[in-house]
Short mmCIF file of N, CA and C in Angstrom, two decimals:
data_model
loop_
_atom_site.label_atom_id
_atom_site.label_comp_id
_atom_site.label_asym_id
_atom_site.label_seq_id
_atom_site.Cartn_x
_atom_site.Cartn_y
_atom_site.Cartn_z
N MET A 143 -22.21 5.57 28.94
CA MET A 143 -21.21 6.18 27.84
C MET A 143 -20.27 5.00 27.26
N VAL A 144 -20.42 4.00 27.63
CA VAL A 144 -19.21 2.94 27.18
C VAL A 144 -19.58 2.77 25.54
N ILE A 145 -20.74 2.91 25.26
CA ILE A 145 -21.15 2.49 23.86
C ILE A 145 -20.37 3.77 23.06
N ALA A 146 -20.47 4.85 23.56
CA ALA A 146 -19.82 6.14 22.65
C ALA A 146 -18.36 5.67 22.66
N THR A 147 -17.87 5.10 23.91
CA THR A 147 -16.33 5.22 23.75
C THR A 147 -15.94 4.02 22.73
N VAL A 148 -16.73 2.87 22.76
CA VAL A 148 -16.56 1.92 21.72
C VAL A 148 -16.55 2.37 20.34
N ALA A 149 -17.59 3.27 20.13
CA ALA A 149 -18.03 3.94 18.74
C ALA A 149 -16.58 4.53 18.51
N THR A 150 -16.18 5.38 19.11
CA THR A 150 -15.01 6.22 18.95
C THR A 150 -13.80 5.38 18.68
N ASP A 151 -13.50 4.28 19.43
CA ASP A 151 -12.36 3.46 19.31
C ASP A 151 -12.54 2.72 17.95
N LEU A 152 -13.77 2.50 17.72
CA LEU A 152 -13.80 1.49 16.28
C LEU A 152 -13.66 2.66 15.15
N HIS A 153 -14.03 3.99 15.35
CA HIS A 153 -13.80 4.87 14.30
C HIS A 153 -12.23 5.05 14.15
N GLN A 154 -11.61 5.33 15.37
CA GLN A 154 -10.30 5.56 15.16
C GLN A 154 -9.47 4.30 14.58
N LEU A 155 -9.87 3.07 15.07
CA LEU A 155 -9.47 1.97 14.46
C LEU A 155 -9.45 1.91 12.98
N GLY A 156 -10.79 2.26 12.59
CA GLY A 156 -10.96 2.22 10.81
C GLY A 156 -10.14 3.23 10.34
N ASN A 157 -9.98 4.47 10.86
CA ASN A 157 -9.23 5.38 10.08
C ASN A 157 -7.75 4.83 10.09
N ALA A 158 -7.29 4.31 11.17
CA ALA A 158 -5.95 3.74 11.04
C ALA A 158 -5.74 2.73 10.08
N LEU A 159 -6.49 1.79 9.98
CA LEU A 159 -6.54 0.61 9.06
C LEU A 159 -6.65 1.27 7.44
N ALA A 160 -7.33 2.16 7.48
CA ALA A 160 -7.75 2.91 6.21
C ALA A 160 -6.48 3.40 5.57
N ALA A 161 -5.70 4.29 6.42
CA ALA A 161 -4.51 4.79 6.14
C ALA A 161 -3.42 3.60 6.00
N ASP A 162 -3.37 2.64 6.67
CA ASP A 162 -2.38 1.51 6.57
C ASP A 162 -2.77 0.74 5.20
N VAL A 163 -3.97 0.64 4.83
CA VAL A 163 -4.33 0.04 3.54
C VAL A 163 -3.78 0.76 2.31
N ILE A 164 -3.94 2.13 2.56
CA ILE A 164 -3.38 2.97 1.48
C ILE A 164 -2.03 2.95 1.40
N GLY A 165 -1.20 2.83 2.47
CA GLY A 165 0.18 2.85 2.51
C GLY A 165 0.75 1.55 2.11
N TRP A 166 0.15 0.35 2.32
CA TRP A 166 0.42 -0.88 1.80
C TRP A 166 0.18 -0.84 0.18
N GLY A 167 -0.85 -0.09 -0.14
CA GLY A 167 -1.22 -0.35 -1.70
C GLY A 167 -0.05 0.51 -2.48
N ALA A 168 0.07 1.67 -1.90
CA ALA A 168 1.28 2.48 -2.59
C ALA A 168 2.38 1.56 -2.68
N ALA A 169 2.74 1.06 -1.66
CA ALA A 169 4.12 0.29 -1.71
C ALA A 169 4.25 -0.93 -2.82
N VAL A 170 2.89 -1.64 -2.68
CA VAL A 170 2.85 -2.53 -3.66
C VAL A 170 2.94 -2.11 -5.21
N ILE A 171 2.31 -0.85 -5.40
CA ILE A 171 2.33 -0.23 -6.70
C ILE A 171 3.71 0.07 -7.03
N GLY A 172 4.47 0.77 -6.00
CA GLY A 172 5.81 1.12 -6.14
C GLY A 172 6.70 -0.08 -6.59
N ILE A 173 6.48 -1.21 -5.86
CA ILE A 173 7.26 -2.42 -6.08
C ILE A 173 7.08 -2.80 -7.45
N ALA A 174 5.73 -3.05 -7.87
CA ALA A 174 5.43 -3.47 -9.28
C ALA A 174 6.08 -2.40 -10.28
N LEU A 175 6.01 -1.07 -10.00
CA LEU A 175 6.38 -0.24 -11.06
C LEU A 175 8.08 -0.56 -11.31
N THR A 176 8.75 -0.75 -10.05
CA THR A 176 10.41 -0.76 -10.07
C THR A 176 10.42 -2.31 -10.85
N ALA A 177 9.89 -3.13 -10.52
CA ALA A 177 10.14 -4.50 -11.13
C ALA A 177 9.96 -4.36 -12.55
N SER A 178 8.80 -3.73 -13.04
CA SER A 178 8.78 -3.60 -14.53
C SER A 178 9.77 -2.61 -15.18
N ALA A 179 10.16 -1.96 -14.44
CA ALA A 179 11.23 -0.85 -15.07
C ALA A 179 12.46 -1.81 -15.14
N VAL A 180 12.78 -2.46 -14.12
CA VAL A 180 13.94 -3.39 -14.06
C VAL A 180 13.88 -4.42 -15.26
N ILE A 181 12.92 -4.88 -15.51
CA ILE A 181 12.48 -5.86 -16.63
C ILE A 181 12.80 -5.32 -17.92
N TRP A 182 12.26 -3.99 -17.92
CA TRP A 182 12.39 -3.19 -19.26
C TRP A 182 13.71 -2.76 -19.58
N ILE A 183 14.59 -2.57 -18.81
CA ILE A 183 15.97 -2.17 -18.81
C ILE A 183 16.67 -3.61 -19.11
N LEU A 184 16.39 -4.52 -18.54
CA LEU A 184 17.14 -5.68 -18.98
C LEU A 184 16.99 -6.30 -20.30
N ARG A 185 15.65 -6.12 -20.66
CA ARG A 185 15.46 -6.36 -22.06
C ARG A 185 16.11 -5.46 -23.13
N LEU A 186 16.30 -4.21 -22.98
CA LEU A 186 16.94 -3.24 -23.59
C LEU A 186 18.50 -3.61 -23.61
N LEU A 187 19.03 -4.07 -22.63
CA LEU A 187 20.47 -4.43 -22.52
C LEU A 187 20.68 -5.57 -23.40
N ARG A 188 19.77 -6.51 -23.36
CA ARG A 188 20.14 -7.66 -24.05
C ARG A 188 19.78 -7.54 -25.59
N ALA A 189 19.04 -6.61 -25.93
CA ALA A 189 18.66 -6.50 -27.33
C ALA A 189 19.91 -6.03 -28.26
#
């Protein structure tokens, strides 16, 4: 039953990595949106 255990471990690892990738993706999108908002506000203030 070692193969079943390895398969289960790989499946759990895959789920953890998928959640991690989604989390990092959301963080990157949030940072990009914040940066674009700051740039937009600075342009308004300089106009």
